[in-house]
mmCIF file of C-alpha atoms and ligand atoms in Angstrom:
data_model
loop_
_atom_site.group_PDB
_atom_site.id
_atom_site.type_symbol
_atom_site.label_atom_id
_atom_site.label_comp_id
_atom_site.label_asym_id
_atom_site.label_seq_id
_atom_site.Cartn_x
_atom_site.Cartn_y
_atom_site.Cartn_z
ATOM 1 C CA MET A 134 38.791 -130.044 25.476
ATOM 2 C CA ASN A 135 39.740 -127.579 22.762
ATOM 3 C CA ASP A 136 43.464 -126.376 21.883
ATOM 4 C CA ASN A 137 42.269 -122.753 21.936
ATOM 5 C CA ALA A 138 42.267 -123.032 25.815
ATOM 6 C CA LEU A 139 45.429 -124.815 26.075
ATOM 7 C CA GLN A 140 47.315 -122.207 23.711
ATOM 8 C CA ALA A 141 45.542 -119.483 25.848
ATOM 9 C CA ALA A 142 47.442 -120.850 29.113
ATOM 10 C CA ILE A 143 50.514 -121.049 26.939
ATOM 11 C CA ASP A 144 50.206 -117.418 26.216
ATOM 12 C CA GLN A 145 49.204 -116.217 29.727
ATOM 13 C CA VAL A 146 52.187 -117.948 31.211
ATOM 14 C CA HIS A 147 54.720 -116.408 28.453
ATOM 15 C CA ALA A 148 53.225 -112.890 29.207
ATOM 16 C CA ALA A 149 53.710 -113.816 33.117
ATOM 17 C CA ARG A 150 57.297 -114.127 32.894
ATOM 18 C CA LEU A 151 57.797 -110.551 31.522
ATOM 19 C CA GLY A 152 55.428 -108.780 34.131
ATOM 20 C CA ALA A 153 54.652 -109.987 37.949
ATOM 21 C CA THR A 154 54.384 -113.607 39.079
ATOM 22 C CA PRO A 155 52.167 -114.826 41.635
ATOM 23 C CA VAL A 156 53.695 -115.525 45.351
ATOM 24 C CA VAL A 157 52.883 -119.099 46.340
ATOM 25 C CA ARG A 158 52.824 -120.258 49.914
ATOM 26 C CA THR A 159 52.278 -124.246 50.456
ATOM 27 C CA PHE A 160 50.813 -126.242 53.620
ATOM 28 C CA PHE A 161 51.383 -129.732 53.636
ATOM 29 C CA ASP A 162 49.328 -131.874 55.475
ATOM 30 C CA GLU A 163 51.602 -135.034 56.322
ATOM 31 C CA PRO A 164 48.399 -137.199 57.550
ATOM 32 C CA THR A 165 46.835 -136.767 54.084
ATOM 33 C CA ASN A 166 49.770 -136.138 52.135
ATOM 34 C CA THR A 167 48.103 -133.145 50.623
ATOM 35 C CA ALA A 168 49.560 -129.747 49.758
ATOM 36 C CA SER A 169 47.372 -126.823 50.214
ATOM 37 C CA HIS A 170 48.538 -123.413 47.992
ATOM 38 C CA VAL A 171 47.686 -119.897 49.020
ATOM 39 C CA VAL A 172 48.726 -117.939 45.748
ATOM 40 C CA HIS A 173 48.469 -114.209 45.636
ATOM 41 C CA ASP A 174 49.176 -111.160 43.729
ATOM 42 C CA PRO A 175 52.092 -109.105 45.304
ATOM 43 C CA ALA A 176 50.509 -105.704 43.980
ATOM 44 C CA THR A 177 47.199 -105.959 45.312
ATOM 45 C CA ARG A 178 47.504 -108.778 47.617
ATOM 46 C CA ARG A 179 44.293 -110.580 46.451
ATOM 47 C CA ALA A 180 44.632 -114.420 46.941
ATOM 48 C CA ALA A 181 43.196 -117.830 45.913
ATOM 49 C CA ILE A 182 43.467 -120.858 48.053
ATOM 50 C CA ILE A 183 43.396 -124.120 46.499
ATOM 51 C CA ASP A 184 42.776 -127.809 48.154
ATOM 52 C CA THR A 185 42.263 -127.314 51.644
ATOM 53 C CA VAL A 186 42.050 -129.981 54.366
ATOM 54 C CA LEU A 187 39.607 -130.431 57.264
ATOM 55 C CA ASP A 188 41.202 -132.691 59.801
ATOM 56 C CA TYR A 189 39.171 -135.821 60.067
ATOM 57 C CA ASP A 190 40.161 -138.605 62.859
ATOM 58 C CA ALA A 191 38.482 -141.624 61.458
ATOM 59 C CA ALA A 192 38.592 -143.812 64.681
ATOM 60 C CA ALA A 193 36.640 -140.970 66.422
ATOM 61 C CA GLY A 194 34.713 -139.405 63.881
ATOM 62 C CA ARG A 195 35.616 -136.124 64.691
ATOM 63 C CA THR A 196 36.642 -133.176 62.363
ATOM 64 C CA SER A 197 39.167 -130.409 63.700
ATOM 65 C CA THR A 198 40.280 -127.169 62.080
ATOM 66 C CA ALA A 199 44.267 -127.053 62.965
ATOM 67 C CA SER A 200 45.110 -127.340 58.914
ATOM 68 C CA ALA A 201 42.811 -124.613 57.902
ATOM 69 C CA ASP A 202 43.558 -122.350 60.917
ATOM 70 C CA ALA A 203 47.256 -122.140 59.971
ATOM 71 C CA ILE A 204 45.954 -121.062 56.717
ATOM 72 C CA ILE A 205 43.652 -118.568 57.872
ATOM 73 C CA GLN A 206 46.466 -117.097 60.180
ATOM 74 C CA TYR A 207 48.881 -116.680 57.251
ATOM 75 C CA VAL A 208 46.075 -115.084 55.398
ATOM 76 C CA HIS A 209 45.553 -112.644 58.196
ATOM 77 C CA THR A 210 49.126 -111.832 58.993
ATOM 78 C CA THR A 211 50.082 -111.369 55.338
ATOM 79 C CA GLY A 212 47.117 -109.219 54.692
ATOM 80 C CA LEU A 213 45.535 -110.938 52.195
ATOM 81 C CA SER A 214 42.078 -110.480 50.750
ATOM 82 C CA VAL A 215 40.423 -113.890 49.424
ATOM 83 C CA ASP A 216 38.678 -113.892 46.164
ATOM 84 C CA TRP A 217 38.580 -117.544 45.484
ATOM 85 C CA ARG A 218 38.784 -121.097 47.121
ATOM 86 C CA LEU A 219 39.369 -123.290 44.287
ATOM 87 C CA GLU A 220 39.026 -127.023 44.353
ATOM 88 C CA THR A 221 40.886 -129.355 41.896
ATOM 89 C CA HIS A 222 38.446 -131.802 42.209
ATOM 90 C CA ALA A 223 36.159 -133.901 44.504
ATOM 91 C CA HIS A 224 39.063 -135.323 46.693
ATOM 92 C CA ALA A 225 38.773 -138.968 47.857
ATOM 93 C CA ASP A 226 41.748 -138.880 50.552
ATOM 94 C CA HIS A 227 40.615 -135.969 52.519
ATOM 95 C CA LEU A 228 37.802 -133.659 53.563
ATOM 96 C CA SER A 229 37.577 -129.984 52.112
ATOM 97 C CA ALA A 230 37.618 -127.164 54.530
ATOM 98 C CA ALA A 231 36.248 -125.066 51.872
ATOM 99 C CA LEU A 232 33.133 -124.341 54.491
ATOM 100 C CA TYR A 233 34.945 -122.948 57.219
ATOM 101 C CA LEU A 234 37.351 -120.954 55.101
ATOM 102 C CA GLU A 235 34.155 -119.353 53.477
ATOM 103 C CA GLU A 236 33.159 -118.669 56.948
ATOM 104 C CA ASN A 237 36.594 -117.195 58.068
ATOM 105 C CA VAL A 238 38.329 -115.480 54.919
ATOM 106 C CA GLY A 239 35.460 -115.437 52.292
ATOM 107 C CA GLY A 240 35.961 -115.794 48.579
ATOM 108 C CA LEU A 241 34.079 -117.697 45.916
ATOM 109 C CA LEU A 242 34.207 -121.513 45.482
ATOM 110 C CA ALA A 243 34.933 -122.876 42.207
ATOM 111 C CA ILE A 244 35.122 -126.445 40.742
ATOM 112 C CA GLY A 245 34.969 -127.962 37.531
ATOM 113 C CA ARG A 246 31.862 -128.021 35.842
ATOM 114 C CA GLU A 247 31.837 -131.920 35.731
ATOM 115 C CA ILE A 248 31.415 -132.169 39.227
ATOM 116 C CA ILE A 249 27.814 -132.752 38.275
ATOM 117 C CA ARG A 250 28.781 -136.207 36.972
ATOM 118 C CA VAL A 251 30.758 -136.992 40.318
ATOM 119 C CA GLN A 252 27.891 -135.813 42.201
ATOM 120 C CA GLU A 253 25.556 -138.104 40.435
ATOM 121 C CA VAL A 254 27.570 -141.314 40.740
ATOM 122 C CA PHE A 255 28.170 -140.736 44.263
ATOM 123 C CA GLY A 256 24.662 -139.437 44.981
ATOM 124 C CA ARG A 257 23.558 -143.252 44.074
ATOM 125 C CA ILE A 258 26.253 -144.855 45.752
ATOM 126 C CA PHE A 259 25.517 -142.744 48.989
ATOM 127 C CA ASN A 260 21.881 -142.970 48.350
ATOM 128 C CA ILE A 261 21.492 -139.179 49.274
ATOM 129 C CA GLY A 262 17.984 -137.779 49.074
ATOM 130 C CA SER A 263 16.392 -135.059 46.680
ATOM 131 C CA GLU A 264 17.592 -132.294 49.188
ATOM 132 C CA PHE A 265 21.083 -132.836 47.795
ATOM 133 C CA ALA A 266 21.259 -131.069 44.564
ATOM 134 C CA ARG A 267 23.113 -132.806 41.613
ATOM 135 C CA ASP A 268 23.621 -129.284 39.903
ATOM 136 C CA GLY A 269 26.653 -127.942 41.277
ATOM 137 C CA SER A 270 24.940 -125.373 43.213
ATOM 138 C CA GLN A 271 26.914 -125.919 45.979
ATOM 139 C CA PHE A 272 29.613 -123.995 44.406
ATOM 140 C CA ASP A 273 29.485 -120.429 43.602
ATOM 141 C CA ARG A 274 31.431 -120.617 40.164
ATOM 142 C CA LEU A 275 31.513 -124.062 37.830
ATOM 143 C CA PHE A 276 34.499 -123.641 35.366
ATOM 144 C CA ASP A 277 34.833 -125.041 31.865
ATOM 145 C CA ASP A 278 37.804 -125.839 30.001
ATOM 146 C CA GLY A 279 39.345 -122.270 29.152
ATOM 147 C CA SER A 280 37.382 -120.300 31.740
ATOM 148 C CA ARG A 281 39.471 -117.315 32.647
ATOM 149 C CA PHE A 282 39.515 -115.490 35.928
ATOM 150 C CA ALA A 283 42.244 -113.511 37.862
ATOM 151 C CA ILE A 284 43.952 -113.411 41.006
ATOM 152 C CA GLY A 285 44.107 -109.369 41.554
ATOM 153 C CA LYS A 286 45.790 -108.406 38.504
ATOM 154 C CA ILE A 287 47.187 -111.934 37.688
ATOM 155 C CA PRO A 288 45.457 -113.373 34.937
ATOM 156 C CA ALA A 289 44.248 -117.304 35.383
ATOM 157 C CA LEU A 290 42.787 -119.876 33.599
ATOM 158 C CA ALA A 291 41.078 -123.289 34.200
ATOM 159 C CA LEU A 292 41.878 -126.265 32.210
ATOM 160 C CA HIS A 293 39.846 -129.529 32.049
ATOM 161 C CA VAL A 294 42.226 -132.606 32.911
ATOM 162 C CA PRO A 295 40.094 -135.561 33.381
ATOM 163 C CA GLY A 296 41.212 -138.891 33.968
ATOM 164 C CA HIS A 297 41.596 -139.224 37.652
ATOM 165 C CA THR A 298 38.031 -138.299 38.372
ATOM 166 C CA PRO A 299 35.704 -136.943 35.624
ATOM 167 C CA ALA A 300 35.697 -133.152 36.774
ATOM 168 C CA ASP A 301 39.670 -132.678 37.548
ATOM 169 C CA MET A 302 40.652 -129.001 36.719
ATOM 170 C CA ALA A 303 44.226 -127.369 36.553
ATOM 171 C CA TYR A 304 44.530 -123.873 37.530
ATOM 172 C CA VAL A 305 47.040 -121.731 35.196
ATOM 173 C CA ILE A 306 47.680 -118.621 37.574
ATOM 174 C CA GLY A 307 50.289 -116.561 36.105
ATOM 175 C CA ASP A 308 53.556 -118.483 35.655
ATOM 176 C CA ALA A 309 52.141 -121.190 37.886
ATOM 177 C CA VAL A 310 49.958 -124.324 37.456
ATOM 178 C CA PHE A 311 48.447 -126.138 39.872
ATOM 179 C CA VAL A 312 47.725 -129.523 38.563
ATOM 180 C CA GLY A 313 45.780 -131.514 41.112
ATOM 181 C CA ASP A 314 45.945 -134.968 40.997
ATOM 182 C CA THR A 315 47.043 -135.594 37.569
ATOM 183 C CA LEU A 316 50.761 -135.535 37.767
ATOM 184 C CA PHE A 317 52.773 -136.096 41.009
ATOM 185 C CA MET A 318 56.547 -135.150 41.521
ATOM 186 C CA PRO A 319 58.919 -136.727 38.593
ATOM 187 C CA ASP A 320 60.543 -139.386 40.671
ATOM 188 C CA TYR A 321 56.551 -140.613 42.011
ATOM 189 C CA GLY A 322 55.038 -140.375 38.968
ATOM 190 C CA THR A 323 51.246 -139.659 38.267
ATOM 191 C CA ALA A 324 47.695 -140.002 40.031
ATOM 192 C CA ARG A 325 45.387 -143.483 40.098
ATOM 193 C CA ALA A 326 42.748 -143.449 37.642
ATOM 194 C CA ASP A 327 40.700 -146.355 38.784
ATOM 195 C CA PHE A 328 37.820 -144.448 40.933
ATOM 196 C CA PRO A 329 34.049 -144.593 39.545
ATOM 197 C CA GLY A 330 34.395 -141.906 36.197
ATOM 198 C CA GLY A 331 38.295 -142.147 35.948
ATOM 199 C CA ASP A 332 40.198 -143.260 32.934
ATOM 200 C CA ALA A 333 43.811 -143.951 32.253
ATOM 201 C CA GLY A 334 43.747 -143.187 28.492
ATOM 202 C CA GLN A 335 42.105 -139.835 29.421
ATOM 203 C CA LEU A 336 44.270 -138.940 32.200
ATOM 204 C CA TYR A 337 47.263 -139.439 29.479
ATOM 205 C CA ARG A 338 45.701 -136.971 27.208
ATOM 206 C CA SER A 339 45.099 -134.641 30.052
ATOM 207 C CA ILE A 340 48.811 -134.834 31.252
ATOM 208 C CA ARG A 341 50.324 -134.435 27.555
ATOM 209 C CA ARG A 342 48.139 -131.172 27.405
ATOM 210 C CA LEU A 343 49.683 -130.109 30.818
ATOM 211 C CA LEU A 344 53.272 -130.942 29.452
ATOM 212 C CA ALA A 345 52.763 -128.834 26.280
ATOM 213 C CA LEU A 346 52.877 -125.822 28.736
ATOM 214 C CA PRO A 347 56.431 -123.776 28.778
ATOM 215 C CA ASP A 348 59.366 -125.378 29.819
ATOM 216 C CA GLU A 349 59.777 -123.245 32.964
ATOM 217 C CA THR A 350 56.002 -123.304 34.137
ATOM 218 C CA ARG A 351 56.103 -123.591 37.720
ATOM 219 C CA VAL A 352 54.343 -126.937 38.536
ATOM 220 C CA PHE A 353 52.445 -127.083 42.010
ATOM 221 C CA LEU A 354 51.304 -130.396 43.073
ATOM 222 C CA CYS A 355 48.092 -131.964 45.375
ATOM 223 C CA HIS A 356 49.987 -134.545 47.085
ATOM 224 C CA ASP A 357 53.341 -136.116 47.626
ATOM 225 C CA TYR A 358 54.096 -139.564 49.180
ATOM 226 C CA LYS A 359 58.145 -139.258 49.159
ATOM 227 C CA ALA A 360 59.325 -141.419 46.331
ATOM 228 C CA ALA A 361 61.972 -144.173 47.455
ATOM 229 C CA GLY A 362 65.075 -142.668 48.495
ATOM 230 C CA ARG A 363 63.847 -139.282 49.025
ATOM 231 C CA ASP A 364 63.689 -138.281 52.455
ATOM 232 C CA GLU A 365 61.930 -134.672 52.336
ATOM 233 C CA TYR A 366 58.158 -133.745 50.891
ATOM 234 C CA ALA A 367 57.957 -132.030 47.533
ATOM 235 C CA TRP A 368 55.220 -130.284 45.932
ATOM 236 C CA GLN A 369 56.909 -128.006 43.408
ATOM 237 C CA THR A 370 58.489 -128.888 40.005
ATOM 238 C CA THR A 371 58.858 -127.471 36.356
ATOM 239 C CA ILE A 372 57.034 -128.603 33.096
ATOM 240 C CA VAL A 373 60.461 -129.447 31.734
ATOM 241 C CA GLU A 374 61.604 -131.625 34.508
ATOM 242 C CA GLU A 375 58.124 -133.564 34.465
ATOM 243 C CA ARG A 376 58.140 -133.751 30.600
ATOM 244 C CA ALA A 377 62.069 -134.917 30.653
ATOM 245 C CA GLY A 378 61.994 -137.168 33.865
ATOM 246 C CA ASN A 379 58.531 -137.906 35.032
ATOM 247 C CA VAL A 380 58.891 -141.616 35.987
ATOM 248 C CA HIS A 381 55.233 -142.745 34.441
ATOM 249 C CA VAL A 382 54.770 -140.248 31.536
ATOM 250 C CA HIS A 383 58.114 -138.782 30.542
ATOM 251 C CA GLU A 384 58.657 -137.943 26.564
ATOM 252 C CA GLY A 385 58.490 -141.077 24.621
ATOM 253 C CA VAL A 386 56.317 -142.905 26.613
ATOM 254 C CA SER A 387 53.156 -144.068 24.568
ATOM 255 C CA GLU A 388 49.515 -143.838 25.732
ATOM 256 C CA SER A 389 48.926 -147.537 25.440
ATOM 257 C CA ASP A 390 52.234 -148.197 27.537
ATOM 258 C CA PHE A 391 51.300 -145.473 30.355
ATOM 259 C CA VAL A 392 47.452 -147.128 30.131
ATOM 260 C CA ALA A 393 49.160 -150.834 30.973
ATOM 261 C CA MET A 394 51.113 -149.320 33.393
ATOM 262 C CA ARG A 395 48.226 -147.267 35.283
ATOM 263 C CA LYS A 396 46.117 -150.487 35.622
ATOM 264 C CA ARG A 397 48.795 -152.646 36.718
ATOM 265 C CA ARG A 398 49.678 -150.285 39.375
ATOM 266 C CA ASP A 399 45.947 -149.215 40.388
ATOM 267 C CA ALA A 400 45.041 -152.915 40.650
ATOM 268 C CA SER A 401 47.659 -152.977 43.470
ATOM 269 C CA LEU A 402 46.545 -149.940 45.226
ATOM 270 C CA GLY A 403 44.206 -150.299 48.221
ATOM 271 C CA MET A 404 41.445 -147.672 48.584
ATOM 272 C CA PRO A 405 42.263 -144.272 50.432
ATOM 273 C CA LYS A 406 41.354 -144.885 53.864
ATOM 274 C CA LEU A 407 39.422 -141.590 54.035
ATOM 275 C CA LEU A 408 37.690 -142.258 50.530
ATOM 276 C CA LEU A 409 34.025 -142.709 51.902
ATOM 277 C CA PRO A 410 33.871 -139.811 54.381
ATOM 278 C CA SER A 411 35.849 -137.651 52.413
ATOM 279 C CA VAL A 412 33.674 -137.893 49.084
ATOM 280 C CA GLN A 413 30.253 -137.633 50.644
ATOM 281 C CA VAL A 414 31.667 -134.229 51.942
ATOM 282 C CA ASN A 415 33.568 -133.122 48.921
ATOM 283 C CA ILE A 416 30.669 -133.675 46.696
ATOM 284 C CA ARG A 417 28.352 -131.192 49.040
ATOM 285 C CA GLY A 418 31.463 -128.137 48.406
ATOM 286 C CA GLY A 419 32.629 -129.053 51.879
ATOM 287 C CA HIS A 420 29.273 -129.006 53.605
ATOM 288 C CA LEU A 421 28.709 -131.936 56.321
ATOM 289 C CA PRO A 422 25.700 -133.848 55.999
ATOM 290 C CA GLU A 423 22.579 -132.201 57.951
ATOM 291 C CA PRO A 424 22.192 -133.368 61.413
ATOM 292 C CA GLU A 425 19.432 -135.683 62.075
ATOM 293 C CA ASP A 426 16.604 -135.085 65.138
ATOM 294 C CA ASN A 427 19.082 -135.664 67.902
ATOM 295 C CA GLY A 428 21.301 -132.855 66.849
ATOM 296 C CA ILE A 429 24.089 -135.523 65.466
ATOM 297 C CA ARG A 430 25.405 -135.550 62.116
ATOM 298 C CA TYR A 431 26.464 -138.606 60.197
ATOM 299 C CA LEU A 432 28.352 -139.931 57.662
ATOM 300 C CA LYS A 433 27.197 -143.091 55.724
ATOM 301 C CA ILE A 434 29.260 -146.108 54.699
ATOM 302 C CA PRO A 435 28.156 -148.298 51.905
ATOM 303 C CA LEU A 436 28.928 -151.975 52.512
ATOM 304 C CA ASP A 437 30.323 -153.978 49.455
ATOM 305 C CA ALA A 438 29.384 -151.131 46.776
ATOM 306 C CA LEU A 439 32.761 -150.034 45.646
HETATM 307 FE FE1 FE2 B 723 42.356 -136.883 44.110
#
């Protein structure tokens, strides 16, 4: 991490608010509580798609594409050209539709460089052979903290925000930030930090960095679970609302208080029900394992390993 990357992100948000801001359309997948975002530059109609879902029926071991098809249809009817498919991290609660989207709308697939560490850890747990390269080569681009890219004429910047996993990135696109699994809605709090490679203190410091963005920065989340007393799903807020009101990490909460809260809460959470299927697909950049000699693909379930 370096403060130059954060300063560049702050400058970018200020500049964007004087010029063109990206259009964001969100698709919410209720079975996995996941928000996928299609972001585009209205001047050029160039687009990025962030964190997509391949539908998965765990009982039947069956994948399907209704969620991704809705995004593809929107891309076509809106006349968008997809330059990027961005993953904020290797998700543990849904399979990524990155591969299916590549076949249908194209775009480069990008994730944070630390995905290599996640590939090493889970490559070991799943005992995947040497045919699985643990070098991030399943992705077209690996972002570092401060890496710059663009959606049409709208500048964009990647921030490394580890803690939930070692590889989490937030994407600052124009005046909007896509925070992945760091912050949730202010009334719901923050992401868990107890997966392999997770670290609550690191998550706190990553979140503090995000909260240093300008007040009016639009914040788009990766998940929502409806907080108690709220009947509607929500996936958009602002930095000032998070800083003032996030129940876990509002202004004034210290790192030690946060870490104690996070550890207590994480100890009470069960594993996400799609963790094992999701991770072994997502560390492969959305590729399913190769079929065996009978033509059928298999996912593995490690017993008593997590
Ligand atoms: Fe996650």
